[in-house]
Amino acid sequence: MTLGQNIQAARKNKGLSQEALAEQVGVSRQALGKWEKDTALPSLDNLQALAAALDVGVEELLGSEAGESGAPEPTLTLDALRALLEARDAEKQRRTRIWGGAALGVALVLVCVLVGVAYQYDRQVQALQQSYAMMQANFSTTQSELSAKIEELQAAVRQGEATVLDWNWRPTGQVVRDLDGTWAPVSVEVTPRTVTEGMTGQLVLAHRGGRYDGTTELLDLTPGADGIYRVESGVIFWVGEKVDLSVQWKTAGGTATNETLGTVDCSEYAFYPEISWNYTSTDQDFGYRTQITADQTLLTLACYPVELELDCPAWMQVQKVTVELRLDGAAGEPAAKIELTCDGTWESDDRRMSEWSGTFWSEETKDGWPYEGGTVDFVARVTDAGGNGWTDTRALFEMP
């Protein structure tokens, strides 16, 4: 029997499993399995541990045959086993040296390859750095030239398209009426389509008709943080004239571009609101009646609610609308006064429309106002955000 067969037979006679025997010997179950299949040999220490665990002698595990004298002899002596083990260990050492030498050779080859690659990479990096330095130097020397050419091209393109996105004007103070005529200080705002660094603008005003017919003004535009260029003072529009406006842009490089803005017709329509009294009323709403009491005459209205419609220039911001009831016998003071409420606004072209309403009726005056004769009028007063004021009068008639 072989060594493996003897180990297996002794283990079974002992009633041990491979796991139990392997645990007592201090090896894995897989190692014990290889010993029992004769695919591996145990060391001398493991062989002695096996014999002790199985309660047999080492010679019994090694196996025995009948000799010439008839006495059993071991089929594998300890010396022979030791020689086999030493030969196995020597073979392992030889293979280890062979694989170690091969690994060292491979490592040397890899080191050589890496050194070569690193050298090539370093040369490529140096070449790229040199190329980048040359490109940066070329870019620095031509940057100003490119900027100038781009600005010239942009200016040339703008010659064929609108350079202005929007523009508008509005009075900055009250409309003045003096011996020379009616006029108002105004501001002009121009929003360019594109703003470049260092760009300047000038506003050109050509007056036609009126007091300054045939004159031309050139005013500097001041750029704001919002990108809008403004002339906030020095501009006067006279009622009765027309003003042609244009703008001149100049880039930092000196390229100039001109564009026409439009014409402002400075008629009264451009400066005054139009007031409509009876947009939803009838003439009967503007009548009054009188009654004589024991000691005085009282006046009552045919219709106490009042409705107005305002047609204003787009620049005008209406702040307040009041209507006064004026009687000749009131010594110049209104008999009653109401402040109207805005009922809605809408825009049409360059005009802003709004509706206003209020009522004169109250508990204090339900019997009427003292009346001594004379005309009876409604006087509407419109006040805008700039402090301008406009009035319009609607005469009332006496009803039977």
XYZ file of C-alpha atoms in Angstrom, residues 29-219:
191
model
C -8.172 19.680 4.781
C -6.990 20.189 1.181
C -3.364 19.401 2.144
C -4.462 16.210 3.908
C -6.519 15.223 0.859
C -3.475 15.584 -1.404
C -1.453 13.338 0.972
C -4.124 10.639 0.885
C -4.224 10.779 -2.938
C -0.397 10.579 -3.141
C -0.296 13.844 -5.121
C 1.838 15.430 -2.390
C 4.156 14.241 0.409
C 3.973 15.468 4.012
C 7.047 16.862 5.674
C 8.784 14.802 8.366
C 7.246 16.948 11.064
C 3.766 16.498 9.534
C 4.365 12.729 9.144
C 5.262 12.384 12.821
C 2.210 14.518 13.736
C 0.014 12.189 11.637
C 1.419 9.084 13.364
C 0.818 10.599 16.807
C -2.761 11.616 15.930
C -3.575 8.192 14.465
C -1.794 6.224 17.317
C 0.428 4.364 14.833
C 4.119 4.322 14.123
C 5.728 6.206 11.296
C 6.882 2.868 9.789
C 3.272 1.657 9.690
C 2.216 4.746 7.764
C 5.127 4.297 5.403
C 3.910 0.734 4.705
C 5.652 -2.703 4.956
C 6.285 -5.782 2.814
C 7.485 -9.320 3.769
C 11.197 -9.658 3.449
C 13.279 -12.768 2.672
C 13.204 -13.718 6.334
C 9.432 -13.374 6.382
C 9.519 -10.327 8.722
C 7.696 -7.169 7.492
C 9.900 -4.374 6.235
C 8.900 -0.759 5.447
C 8.234 -0.153 1.741
C 9.539 3.413 2.224
C 12.241 3.956 4.841
C 12.725 7.183 6.706
C 15.982 7.775 4.867
C 14.254 7.244 1.560
C 11.402 9.576 2.599
C 13.916 12.156 3.745
C 15.713 11.865 0.395
C 12.429 12.307 -1.471
C 11.541 15.355 0.607
C 14.997 16.858 0.139
C 14.783 16.235 -3.598
C 11.325 17.876 -3.660
C 12.638 20.883 -1.721
C 15.635 21.146 -4.028
C 13.308 21.134 -7.072
C 11.194 23.886 -5.494
C 14.297 25.986 -4.861
C 15.480 25.437 -8.446
C 12.123 26.517 -9.845
C 12.089 29.517 -7.505
C 15.519 30.562 -8.764
C 14.418 30.125 -12.382
C 11.216 32.168 -11.909
C 13.106 34.742 -9.863
C 15.662 35.178 -12.597
C 12.922 35.437 -15.210
C 11.070 38.020 -13.131
C 14.277 40.002 -12.683
C 14.858 39.905 -16.427
C 11.323 41.065 -17.146
C 11.672 43.823 -14.542
C 14.913 44.995 -16.190
C 13.230 45.039 -19.602
C 10.281 47.021 -18.187
C 12.622 49.501 -16.534
C 14.445 50.012 -19.823
C 11.161 50.501 -21.671
C 9.889 52.998 -19.055
C 13.153 54.927 -19.171
C 12.856 55.163 -22.954
C 9.229 56.236 -22.815
C 9.994 58.847 -20.140
C 12.805 60.224 -22.258
C 10.550 60.492 -25.339
C 7.756 62.061 -23.243
C 10.161 64.615 -21.796
C 11.303 65.582 -25.280
C 7.685 65.960 -26.435
C 6.811 68.089 -23.405
C 9.789 70.340 -24.071
C 8.736 70.702 -27.713
C 5.154 71.574 -26.700
C 6.390 74.128 -24.188
C 8.526 75.773 -26.835
C 5.602 75.830 -29.293
C 3.295 77.342 -26.653
C 5.849 80.015 -25.799
C 6.142 80.950 -29.482
C 2.346 81.080 -29.898
C 1.977 83.255 -26.804
C 4.633 85.627 -28.020
C 2.973 85.890 -31.455
C -0.438 86.479 -29.862
C 0.910 89.227 -27.611
C 2.519 91.067 -30.520
C -0.609 90.985 -32.716
C -3.374 91.405 -30.116
C -3.621 95.197 -30.441
C -3.626 94.963 -34.258
C -6.429 92.373 -34.191
C -8.502 94.502 -31.794
C -8.172 97.521 -34.070
C -9.175 95.508 -37.140
C -12.182 93.980 -35.358
C -13.338 97.436 -34.270
C -13.026 98.728 -37.834
C -14.985 95.745 -39.178
C -17.707 96.224 -36.583
C -17.944 99.905 -37.440
C -18.158 99.064 -41.135
C -20.956 96.568 -40.478
C -22.808 99.095 -38.333
C -22.752 101.556 -41.231
C -25.303 99.336 -42.947
C -27.557 98.597 -39.957
C -29.257 100.446 -37.135
C -26.861 101.415 -34.360
C -29.696 102.622 -32.107
C -31.960 100.230 -30.267
C -34.326 102.879 -28.839
C -34.595 106.593 -28.063
C -37.050 108.933 -26.354
C -37.468 112.418 -24.923
C -39.392 113.909 -22.019
C -39.703 117.295 -20.277
C -37.610 117.644 -17.136
C -39.451 120.658 -15.745
C -42.566 122.748 -16.092
C -43.764 124.044 -19.427
C -42.941 127.749 -19.438
C -45.113 130.438 -21.025
C -43.373 133.811 -21.357
C -43.152 136.733 -23.793
C -40.943 134.732 -26.173
C -43.392 131.838 -26.423
C -44.015 128.475 -24.823
C -41.089 126.134 -24.200
C -39.925 123.299 -21.949
C -36.546 121.893 -20.860
C -36.249 118.268 -21.973
C -33.883 115.315 -21.698
C -33.061 112.930 -24.550
C -32.120 109.265 -24.037
C -30.486 107.069 -26.688
C -29.899 103.324 -26.251
C -27.190 102.028 -28.648
C -27.422 98.510 -30.008
C -23.809 97.795 -29.066
C -21.571 99.575 -26.559
C -17.788 99.307 -26.899
C -15.177 100.498 -24.440
C -14.309 104.139 -24.921
C -17.284 104.803 -27.259
C -18.613 108.400 -27.211
C -21.772 109.928 -28.629
C -23.099 113.335 -29.635
C -26.673 114.424 -30.217
C -27.389 116.639 -33.220
C -30.532 118.828 -33.119
C -31.666 120.774 -36.205
C -34.483 123.282 -35.474
C -37.116 123.985 -38.136
C -39.694 126.732 -37.673
C -40.290 128.697 -34.519
C -37.903 131.004 -32.735
C -34.634 129.200 -33.665
C -35.441 128.157 -37.220
C -32.374 126.992 -39.175
C -30.059 126.556 -36.181
C -28.221 123.347 -35.267
C -27.010 122.178 -31.871
C -24.363 119.555 -31.068
C -24.579 118.189 -27.506
